[in-house]
PDB file of C-alpha atoms in Angstrom:
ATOM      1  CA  UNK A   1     -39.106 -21.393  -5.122  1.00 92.00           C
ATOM      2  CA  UNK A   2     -38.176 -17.968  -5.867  1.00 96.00           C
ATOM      3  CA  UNK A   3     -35.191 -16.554  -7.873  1.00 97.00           C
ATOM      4  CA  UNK A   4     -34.554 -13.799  -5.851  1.00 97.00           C
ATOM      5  CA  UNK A   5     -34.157 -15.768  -2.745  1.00 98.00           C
ATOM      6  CA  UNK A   6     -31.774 -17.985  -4.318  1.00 98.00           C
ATOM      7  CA  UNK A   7     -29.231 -15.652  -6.199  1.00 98.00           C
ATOM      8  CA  UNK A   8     -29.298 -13.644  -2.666  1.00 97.00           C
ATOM      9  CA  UNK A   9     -28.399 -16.804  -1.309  1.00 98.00           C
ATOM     10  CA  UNK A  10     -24.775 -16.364  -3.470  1.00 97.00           C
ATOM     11  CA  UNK A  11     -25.045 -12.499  -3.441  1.00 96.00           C
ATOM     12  CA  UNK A  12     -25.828 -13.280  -7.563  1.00 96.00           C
ATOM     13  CA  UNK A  13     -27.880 -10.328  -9.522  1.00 92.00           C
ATOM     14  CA  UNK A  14     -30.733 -10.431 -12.046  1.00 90.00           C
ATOM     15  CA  UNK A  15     -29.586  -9.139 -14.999  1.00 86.00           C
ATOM     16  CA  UNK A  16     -31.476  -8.530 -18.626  1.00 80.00           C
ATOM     17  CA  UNK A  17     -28.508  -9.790 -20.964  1.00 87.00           C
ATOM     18  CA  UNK A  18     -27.925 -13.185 -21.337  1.00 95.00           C
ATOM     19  CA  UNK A  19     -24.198 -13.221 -21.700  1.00 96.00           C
ATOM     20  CA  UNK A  20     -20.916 -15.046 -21.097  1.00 97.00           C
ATOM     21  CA  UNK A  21     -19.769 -12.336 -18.603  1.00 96.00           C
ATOM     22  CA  UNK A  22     -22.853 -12.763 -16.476  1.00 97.00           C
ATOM     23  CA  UNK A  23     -23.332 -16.360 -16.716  1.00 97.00           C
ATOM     24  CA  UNK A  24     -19.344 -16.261 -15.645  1.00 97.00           C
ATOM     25  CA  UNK A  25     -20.101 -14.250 -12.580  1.00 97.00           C
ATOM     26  CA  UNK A  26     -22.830 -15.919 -11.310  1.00 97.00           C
ATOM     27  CA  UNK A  27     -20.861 -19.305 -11.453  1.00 98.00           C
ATOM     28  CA  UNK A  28     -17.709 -17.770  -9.598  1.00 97.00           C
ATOM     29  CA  UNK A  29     -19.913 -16.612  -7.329  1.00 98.00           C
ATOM     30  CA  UNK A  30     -22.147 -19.943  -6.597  1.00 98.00           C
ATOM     31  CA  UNK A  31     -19.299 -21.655  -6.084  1.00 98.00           C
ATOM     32  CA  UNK A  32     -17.668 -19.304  -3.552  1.00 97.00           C
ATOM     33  CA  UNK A  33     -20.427 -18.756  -1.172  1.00 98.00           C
ATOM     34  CA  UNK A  34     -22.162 -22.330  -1.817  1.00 98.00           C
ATOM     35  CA  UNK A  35     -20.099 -25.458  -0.757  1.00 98.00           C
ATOM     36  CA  UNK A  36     -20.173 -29.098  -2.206  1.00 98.00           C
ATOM     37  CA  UNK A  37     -20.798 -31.135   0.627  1.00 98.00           C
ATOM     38  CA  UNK A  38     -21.601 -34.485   1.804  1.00 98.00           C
ATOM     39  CA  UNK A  39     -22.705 -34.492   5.253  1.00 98.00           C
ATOM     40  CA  UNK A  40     -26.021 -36.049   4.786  1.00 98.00           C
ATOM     41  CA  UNK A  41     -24.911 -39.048   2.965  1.00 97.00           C
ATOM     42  CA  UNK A  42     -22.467 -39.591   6.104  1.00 97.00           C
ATOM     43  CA  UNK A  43     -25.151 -39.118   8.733  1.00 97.00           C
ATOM     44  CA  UNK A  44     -27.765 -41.127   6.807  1.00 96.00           C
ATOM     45  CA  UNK A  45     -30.106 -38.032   5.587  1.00 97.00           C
ATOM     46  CA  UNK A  46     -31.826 -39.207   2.273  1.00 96.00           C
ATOM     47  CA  UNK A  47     -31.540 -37.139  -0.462  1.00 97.00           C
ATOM     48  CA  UNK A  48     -34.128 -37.036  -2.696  1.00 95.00           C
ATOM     49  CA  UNK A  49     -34.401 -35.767  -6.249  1.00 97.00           C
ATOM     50  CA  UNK A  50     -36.645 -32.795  -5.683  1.00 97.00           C
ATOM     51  CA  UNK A  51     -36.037 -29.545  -6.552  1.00 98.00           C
ATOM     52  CA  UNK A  52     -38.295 -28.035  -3.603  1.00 98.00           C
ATOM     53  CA  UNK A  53     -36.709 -30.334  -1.087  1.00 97.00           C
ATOM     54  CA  UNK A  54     -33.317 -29.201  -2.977  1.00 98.00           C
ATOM     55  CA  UNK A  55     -33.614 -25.751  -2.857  1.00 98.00           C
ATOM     56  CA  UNK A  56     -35.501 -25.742   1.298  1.00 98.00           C
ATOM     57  CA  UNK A  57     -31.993 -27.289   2.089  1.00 98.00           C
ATOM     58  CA  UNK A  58     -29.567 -24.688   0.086  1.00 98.00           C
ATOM     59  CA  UNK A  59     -31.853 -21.589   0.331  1.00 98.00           C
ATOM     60  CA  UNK A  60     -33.761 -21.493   3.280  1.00 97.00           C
ATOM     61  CA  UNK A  61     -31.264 -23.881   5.375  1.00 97.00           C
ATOM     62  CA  UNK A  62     -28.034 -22.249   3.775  1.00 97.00           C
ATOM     63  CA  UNK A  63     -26.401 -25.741   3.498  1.00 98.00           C
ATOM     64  CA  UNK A  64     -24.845 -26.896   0.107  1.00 98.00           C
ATOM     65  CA  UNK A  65     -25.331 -30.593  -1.737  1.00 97.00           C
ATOM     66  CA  UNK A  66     -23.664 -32.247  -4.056  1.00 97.00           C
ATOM     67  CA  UNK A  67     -23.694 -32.683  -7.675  1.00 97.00           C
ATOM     68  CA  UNK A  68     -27.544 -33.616  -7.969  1.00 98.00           C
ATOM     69  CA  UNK A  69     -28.356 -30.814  -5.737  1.00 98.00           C
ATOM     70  CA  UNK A  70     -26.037 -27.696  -6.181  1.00 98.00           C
ATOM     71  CA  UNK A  71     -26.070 -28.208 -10.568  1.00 98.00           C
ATOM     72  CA  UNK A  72     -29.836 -29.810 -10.614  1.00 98.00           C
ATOM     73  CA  UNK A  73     -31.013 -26.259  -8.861  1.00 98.00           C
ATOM     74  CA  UNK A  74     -28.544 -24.304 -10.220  1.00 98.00           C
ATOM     75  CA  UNK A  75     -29.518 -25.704 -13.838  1.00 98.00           C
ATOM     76  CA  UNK A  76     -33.329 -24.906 -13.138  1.00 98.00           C
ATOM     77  CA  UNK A  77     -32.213 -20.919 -12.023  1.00 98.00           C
ATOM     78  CA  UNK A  78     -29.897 -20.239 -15.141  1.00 98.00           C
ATOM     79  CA  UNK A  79     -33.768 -21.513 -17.653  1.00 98.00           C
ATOM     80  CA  UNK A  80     -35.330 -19.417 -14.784  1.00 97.00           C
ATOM     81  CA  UNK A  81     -32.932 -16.621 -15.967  1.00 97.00           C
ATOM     82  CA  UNK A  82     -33.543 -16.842 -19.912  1.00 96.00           C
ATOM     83  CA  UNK A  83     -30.589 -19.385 -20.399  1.00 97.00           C
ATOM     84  CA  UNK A  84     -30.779 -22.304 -22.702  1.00 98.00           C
ATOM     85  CA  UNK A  85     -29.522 -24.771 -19.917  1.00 98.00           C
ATOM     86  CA  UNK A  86     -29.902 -28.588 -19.594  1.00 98.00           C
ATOM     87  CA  UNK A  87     -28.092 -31.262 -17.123  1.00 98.00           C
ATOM     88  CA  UNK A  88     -25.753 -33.753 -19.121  1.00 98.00           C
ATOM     89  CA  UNK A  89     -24.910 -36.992 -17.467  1.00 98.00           C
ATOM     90  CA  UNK A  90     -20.585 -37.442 -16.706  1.00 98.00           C
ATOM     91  CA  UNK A  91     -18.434 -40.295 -15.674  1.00 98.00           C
ATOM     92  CA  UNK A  92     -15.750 -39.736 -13.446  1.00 97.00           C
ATOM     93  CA  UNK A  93     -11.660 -39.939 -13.444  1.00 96.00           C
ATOM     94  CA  UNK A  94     -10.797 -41.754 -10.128  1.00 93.00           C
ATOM     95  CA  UNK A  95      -7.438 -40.769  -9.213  1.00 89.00           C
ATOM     96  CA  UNK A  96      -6.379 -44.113  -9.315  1.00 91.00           C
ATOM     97  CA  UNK A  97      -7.020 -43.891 -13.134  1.00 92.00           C
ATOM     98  CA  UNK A  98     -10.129 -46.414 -12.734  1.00 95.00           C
ATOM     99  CA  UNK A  99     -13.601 -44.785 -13.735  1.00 96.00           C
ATOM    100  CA  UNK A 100     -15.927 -44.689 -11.289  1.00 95.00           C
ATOM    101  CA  UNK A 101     -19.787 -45.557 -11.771  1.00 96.00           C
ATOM    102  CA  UNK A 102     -21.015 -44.570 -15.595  1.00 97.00           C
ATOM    103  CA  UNK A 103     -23.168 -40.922 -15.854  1.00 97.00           C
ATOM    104  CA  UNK A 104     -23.501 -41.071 -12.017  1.00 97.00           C
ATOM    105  CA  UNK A 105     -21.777 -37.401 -12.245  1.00 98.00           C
ATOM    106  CA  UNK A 106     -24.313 -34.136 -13.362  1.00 98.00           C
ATOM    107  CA  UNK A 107     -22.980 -31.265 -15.051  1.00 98.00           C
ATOM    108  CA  UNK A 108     -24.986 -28.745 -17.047  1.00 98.00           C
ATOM    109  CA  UNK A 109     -24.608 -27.506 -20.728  1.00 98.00           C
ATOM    110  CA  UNK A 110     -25.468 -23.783 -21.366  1.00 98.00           C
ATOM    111  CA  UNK A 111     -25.682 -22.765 -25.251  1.00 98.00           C
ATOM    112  CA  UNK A 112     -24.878 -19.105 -25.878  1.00 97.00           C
ATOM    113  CA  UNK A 113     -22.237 -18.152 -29.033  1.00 96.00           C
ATOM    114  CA  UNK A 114     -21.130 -21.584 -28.404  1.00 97.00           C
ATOM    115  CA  UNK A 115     -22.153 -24.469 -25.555  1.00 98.00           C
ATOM    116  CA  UNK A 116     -20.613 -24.285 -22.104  1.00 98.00           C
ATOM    117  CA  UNK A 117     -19.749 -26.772 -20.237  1.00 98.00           C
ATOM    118  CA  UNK A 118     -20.791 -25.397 -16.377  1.00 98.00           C
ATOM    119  CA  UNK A 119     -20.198 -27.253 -13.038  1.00 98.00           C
ATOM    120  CA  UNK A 120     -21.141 -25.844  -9.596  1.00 98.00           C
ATOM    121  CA  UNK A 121     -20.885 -29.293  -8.144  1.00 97.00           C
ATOM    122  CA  UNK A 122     -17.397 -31.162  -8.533  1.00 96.00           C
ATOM    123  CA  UNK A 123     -15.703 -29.870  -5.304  1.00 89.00           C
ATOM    124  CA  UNK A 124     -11.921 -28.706  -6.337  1.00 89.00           C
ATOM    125  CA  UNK A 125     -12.745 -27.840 -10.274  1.00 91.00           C
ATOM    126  CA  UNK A 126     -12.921 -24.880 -12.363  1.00 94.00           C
ATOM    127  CA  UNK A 127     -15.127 -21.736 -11.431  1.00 95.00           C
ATOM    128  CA  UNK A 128     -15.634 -20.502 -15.170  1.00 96.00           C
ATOM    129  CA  UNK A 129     -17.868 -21.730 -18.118  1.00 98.00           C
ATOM    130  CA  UNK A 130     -16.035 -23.731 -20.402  1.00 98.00           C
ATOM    131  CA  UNK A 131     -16.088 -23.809 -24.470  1.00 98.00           C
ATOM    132  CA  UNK A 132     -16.587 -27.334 -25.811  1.00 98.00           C
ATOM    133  CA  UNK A 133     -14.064 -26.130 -28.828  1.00 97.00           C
ATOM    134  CA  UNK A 134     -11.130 -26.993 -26.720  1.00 97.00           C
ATOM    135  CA  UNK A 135     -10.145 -23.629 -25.964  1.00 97.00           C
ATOM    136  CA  UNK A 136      -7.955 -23.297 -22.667  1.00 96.00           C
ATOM    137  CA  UNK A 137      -9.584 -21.528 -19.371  1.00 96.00           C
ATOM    138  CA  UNK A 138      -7.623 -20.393 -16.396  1.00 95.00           C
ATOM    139  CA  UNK A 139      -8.797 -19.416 -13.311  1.00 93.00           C
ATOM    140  CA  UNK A 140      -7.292 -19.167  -9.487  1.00 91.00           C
ATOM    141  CA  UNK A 141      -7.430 -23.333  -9.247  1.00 91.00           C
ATOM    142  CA  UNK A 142      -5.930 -23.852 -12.843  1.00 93.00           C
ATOM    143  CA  UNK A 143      -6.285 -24.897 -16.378  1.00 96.00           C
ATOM    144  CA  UNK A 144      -9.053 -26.318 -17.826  1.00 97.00           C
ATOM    145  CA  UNK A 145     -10.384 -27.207 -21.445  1.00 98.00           C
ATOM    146  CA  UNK A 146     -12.899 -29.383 -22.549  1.00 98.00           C
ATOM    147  CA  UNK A 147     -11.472 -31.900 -25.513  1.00 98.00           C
ATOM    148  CA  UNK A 148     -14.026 -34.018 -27.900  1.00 97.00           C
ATOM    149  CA  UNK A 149     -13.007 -37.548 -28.689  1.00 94.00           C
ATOM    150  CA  UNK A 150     -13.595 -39.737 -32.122  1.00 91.00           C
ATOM    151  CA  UNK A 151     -16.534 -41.185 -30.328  1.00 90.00           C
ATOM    152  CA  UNK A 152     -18.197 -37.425 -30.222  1.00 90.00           C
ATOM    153  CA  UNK A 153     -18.156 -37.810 -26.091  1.00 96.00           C
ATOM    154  CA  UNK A 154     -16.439 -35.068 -24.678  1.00 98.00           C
ATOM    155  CA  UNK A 155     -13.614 -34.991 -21.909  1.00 98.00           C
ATOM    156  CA  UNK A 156     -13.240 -32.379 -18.981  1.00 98.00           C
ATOM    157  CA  UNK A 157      -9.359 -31.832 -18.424  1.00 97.00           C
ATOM    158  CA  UNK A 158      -7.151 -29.669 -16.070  1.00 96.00           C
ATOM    159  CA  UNK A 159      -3.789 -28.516 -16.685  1.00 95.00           C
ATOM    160  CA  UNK A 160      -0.939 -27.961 -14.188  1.00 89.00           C
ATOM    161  CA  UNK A 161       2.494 -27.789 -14.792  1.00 85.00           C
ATOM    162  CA  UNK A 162       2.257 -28.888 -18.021  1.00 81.00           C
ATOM    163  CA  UNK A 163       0.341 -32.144 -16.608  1.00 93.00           C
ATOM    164  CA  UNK A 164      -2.788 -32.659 -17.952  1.00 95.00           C
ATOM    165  CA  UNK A 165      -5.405 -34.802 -16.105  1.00 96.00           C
ATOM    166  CA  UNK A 166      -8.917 -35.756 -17.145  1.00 97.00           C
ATOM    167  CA  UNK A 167     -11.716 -35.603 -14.752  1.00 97.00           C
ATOM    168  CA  UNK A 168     -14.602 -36.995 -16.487  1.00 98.00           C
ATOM    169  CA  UNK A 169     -16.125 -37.755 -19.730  1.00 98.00           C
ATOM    170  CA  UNK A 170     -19.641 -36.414 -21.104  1.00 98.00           C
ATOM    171  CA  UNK A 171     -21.785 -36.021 -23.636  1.00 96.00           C
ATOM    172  CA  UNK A 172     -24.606 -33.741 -24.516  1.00 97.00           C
ATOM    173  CA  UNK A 173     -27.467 -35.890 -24.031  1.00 97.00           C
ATOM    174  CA  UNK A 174     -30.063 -33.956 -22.336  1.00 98.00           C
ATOM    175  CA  UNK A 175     -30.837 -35.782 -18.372  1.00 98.00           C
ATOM    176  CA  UNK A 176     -33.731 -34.719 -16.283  1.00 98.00           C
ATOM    177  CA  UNK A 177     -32.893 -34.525 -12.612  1.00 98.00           C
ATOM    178  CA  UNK A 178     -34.892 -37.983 -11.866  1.00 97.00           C
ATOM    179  CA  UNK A 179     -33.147 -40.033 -14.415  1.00 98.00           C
ATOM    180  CA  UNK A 180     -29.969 -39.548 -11.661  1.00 98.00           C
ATOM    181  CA  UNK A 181     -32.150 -41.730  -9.312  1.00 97.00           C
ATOM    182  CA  UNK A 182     -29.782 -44.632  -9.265  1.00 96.00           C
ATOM    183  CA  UNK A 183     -26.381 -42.678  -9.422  1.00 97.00           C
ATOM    184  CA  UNK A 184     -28.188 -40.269  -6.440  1.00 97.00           C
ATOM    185  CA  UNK A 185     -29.041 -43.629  -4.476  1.00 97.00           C
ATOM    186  CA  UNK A 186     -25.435 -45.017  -5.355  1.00 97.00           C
ATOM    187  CA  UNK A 187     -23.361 -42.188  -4.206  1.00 97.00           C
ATOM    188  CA  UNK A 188     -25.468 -42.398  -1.253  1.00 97.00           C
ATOM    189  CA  UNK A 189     -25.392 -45.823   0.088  1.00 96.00           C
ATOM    190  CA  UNK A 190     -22.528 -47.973  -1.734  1.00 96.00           C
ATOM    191  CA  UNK A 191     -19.189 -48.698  -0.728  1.00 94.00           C
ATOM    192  CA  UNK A 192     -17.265 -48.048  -3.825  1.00 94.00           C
ATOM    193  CA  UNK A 193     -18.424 -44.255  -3.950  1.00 95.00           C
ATOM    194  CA  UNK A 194     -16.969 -41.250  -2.904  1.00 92.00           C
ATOM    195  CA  UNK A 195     -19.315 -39.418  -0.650  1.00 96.00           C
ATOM    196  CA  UNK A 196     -19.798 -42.247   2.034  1.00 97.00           C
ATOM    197  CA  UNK A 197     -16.688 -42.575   4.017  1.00 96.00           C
ATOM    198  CA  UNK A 198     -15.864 -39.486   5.657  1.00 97.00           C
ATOM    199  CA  UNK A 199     -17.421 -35.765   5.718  1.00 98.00           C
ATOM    200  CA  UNK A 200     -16.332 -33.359   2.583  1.00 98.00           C
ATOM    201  CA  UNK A 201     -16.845 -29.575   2.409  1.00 98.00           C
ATOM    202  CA  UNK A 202     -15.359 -27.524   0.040  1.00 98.00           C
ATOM    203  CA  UNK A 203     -15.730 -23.932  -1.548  1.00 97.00           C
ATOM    204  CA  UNK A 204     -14.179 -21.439  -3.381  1.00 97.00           C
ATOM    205  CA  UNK A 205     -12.420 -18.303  -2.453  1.00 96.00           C
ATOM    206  CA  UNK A 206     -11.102 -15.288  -4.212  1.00 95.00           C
ATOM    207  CA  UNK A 207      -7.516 -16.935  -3.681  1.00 95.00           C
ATOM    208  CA  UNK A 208      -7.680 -20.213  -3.652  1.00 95.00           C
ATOM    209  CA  UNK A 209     -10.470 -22.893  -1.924  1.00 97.00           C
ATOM    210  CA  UNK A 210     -10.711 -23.859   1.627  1.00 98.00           C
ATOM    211  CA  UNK A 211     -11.676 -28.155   2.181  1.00 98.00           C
ATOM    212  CA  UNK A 212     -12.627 -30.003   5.077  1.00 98.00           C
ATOM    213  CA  UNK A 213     -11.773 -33.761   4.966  1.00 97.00           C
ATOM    214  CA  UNK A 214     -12.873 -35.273   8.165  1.00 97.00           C
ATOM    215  CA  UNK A 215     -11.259 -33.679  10.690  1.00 97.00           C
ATOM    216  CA  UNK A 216      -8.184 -31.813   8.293  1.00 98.00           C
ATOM    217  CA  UNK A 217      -8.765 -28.236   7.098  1.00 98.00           C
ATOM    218  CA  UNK A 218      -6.696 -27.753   3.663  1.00 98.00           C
ATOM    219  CA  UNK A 219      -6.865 -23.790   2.810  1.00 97.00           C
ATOM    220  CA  UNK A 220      -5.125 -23.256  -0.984  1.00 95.00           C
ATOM    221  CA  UNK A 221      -4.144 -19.386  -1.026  1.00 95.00           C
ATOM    222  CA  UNK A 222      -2.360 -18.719  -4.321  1.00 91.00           C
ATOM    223  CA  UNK A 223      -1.086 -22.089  -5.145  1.00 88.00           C
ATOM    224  CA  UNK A 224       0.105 -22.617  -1.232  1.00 93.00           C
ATOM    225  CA  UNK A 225      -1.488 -24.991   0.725  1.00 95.00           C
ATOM    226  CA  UNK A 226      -1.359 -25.350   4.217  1.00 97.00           C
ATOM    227  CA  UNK A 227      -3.125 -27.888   6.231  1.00 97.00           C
ATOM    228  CA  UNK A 228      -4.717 -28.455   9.891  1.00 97.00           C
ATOM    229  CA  UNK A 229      -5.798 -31.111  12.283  1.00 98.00           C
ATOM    230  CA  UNK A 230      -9.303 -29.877  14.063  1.00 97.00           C
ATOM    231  CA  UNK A 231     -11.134 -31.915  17.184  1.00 97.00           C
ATOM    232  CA  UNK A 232     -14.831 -32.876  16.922  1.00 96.00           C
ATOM    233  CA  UNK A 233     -15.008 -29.271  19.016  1.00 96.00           C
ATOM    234  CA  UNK A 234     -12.993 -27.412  16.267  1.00 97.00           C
ATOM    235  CA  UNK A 235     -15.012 -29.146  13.515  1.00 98.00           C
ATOM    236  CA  UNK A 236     -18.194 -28.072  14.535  1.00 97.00           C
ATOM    237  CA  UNK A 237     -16.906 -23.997  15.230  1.00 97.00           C
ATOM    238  CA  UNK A 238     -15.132 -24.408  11.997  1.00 97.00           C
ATOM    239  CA  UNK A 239     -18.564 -25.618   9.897  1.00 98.00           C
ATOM    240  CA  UNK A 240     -20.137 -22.960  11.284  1.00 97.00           C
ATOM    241  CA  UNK A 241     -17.449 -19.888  10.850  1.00 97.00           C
ATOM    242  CA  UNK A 242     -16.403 -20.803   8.020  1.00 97.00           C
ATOM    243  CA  UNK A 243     -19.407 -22.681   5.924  1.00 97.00           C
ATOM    244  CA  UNK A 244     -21.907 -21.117   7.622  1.00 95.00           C
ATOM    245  CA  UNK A 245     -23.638 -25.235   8.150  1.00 97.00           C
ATOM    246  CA  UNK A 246     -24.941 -25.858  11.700  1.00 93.00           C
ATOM    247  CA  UNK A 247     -26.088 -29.479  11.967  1.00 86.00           C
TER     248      UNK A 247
END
């Protein structure tokens, strides 16, 4: 595996400093050129916890993963880079207000000034590093903040319009990548999870993000949305224009 390879793989830089400014830029830029995706759980492709067979498919295959994949490799480049990184285990905020499997969700914690909460593999979430102190983040999605509870476990929120909805729960117990073996296998193969009922590809952009949900295309530029039907034909063009994925 080679460092190079992969930050050329987001148009990402080497730099000296460890810093919040870099660390910041190489997570906007991760999660702009690198989509969460789930198009081998749908067609059946195992996906093992292996940070070779991880970074063959992202690097030298230019797909993306989800979140074992794009924040397991990611996590292993930032202690590549000099940063004091490790993966946390989250649980996840269903919309319908149910949570879904416990600590099947991986994040990563980066310690600088302060630890960072960072996540290159949630789909529609924040692009920036975010304090654990609670302090309020805004990018071109939203507002986000990370908020500790009485039980020390920590919650990830976003803001909009004043509403403020929680996403998951963590807390800062370092994980390997293998101890996600079950949660990987899970979101892979059972019923209740996320990833195995219809294809997902997201990224971000400098305005907005651009999804594909089955067949619909939902581009966010500056808060507007606008959405679009594709065919099969369409979806396939459209994977490859726009993700750059050719199954």
């Amino acid at each position: 595996m080679e460092v190079l390879n992969y930050l050329a793989r987001f148009c990402g830089t080497q730099n000296k400093e460890i810093s919040l400014f870099d660390l910041t830029e190489l997570q906007r830029l991760h999660v702009q050129h690198i989509p969460f995706e789930n198009l081998d759980v749908i067609r059946r492709v195992p996906i093992y916890l292996n940070l070779q067979h991880i970074y063959d498919k992202i690097v030298r295959r230019k797909r993306g993963g989800y979140c074992y994949e794009l924040n397991g490799l990611f996590s292993w480049l930032l202690t590549e880079l000099g940063y004091d990184a490790h993966l946390v285990a989250a649980t996840v905020l269903r919309p319908s207000g149910e949570w879904a499997k416990a600590d099947t969700h991986a994040a990563i914690i980066v310690q600088l000034d302060q630890p960072y909460l960072i996540d290159v593999g949630f789909g529609d979430s924040t692009s920036l590093p975010i304090p654990l102190n609670g302090e309020e983040q805004t990018d071109i999605s939203d507002t986000y903040r990370v908020i500790q509870q009485l039980d020390h476990s920590f919650y990830l929120e976003r803001i909009s319009d004043s509403e403020i909805k929680t996403l998951y729960r963590f807390d800062l117990t370092s994980k390997a990548l293998v101890d996600f073996h079950e949660g990987c296998v899970f979101n892979q193969v059972a019923k209740e999870s996320s990833f195995t009922h219809s294809d997902i590809v997201t990224r971000a952009t400098t305005t907005g993000r651009i999804t594909l949900s089955d067949q619909t295309v939902t581009i966010t530029e500056n808060n507007i949305k606008t959405k679009t039907i594709l065919s099969i034909e369409e979806k396939v063009h459209f994977l490859e224009d726009i993700f750059d994925i050719r199954l």
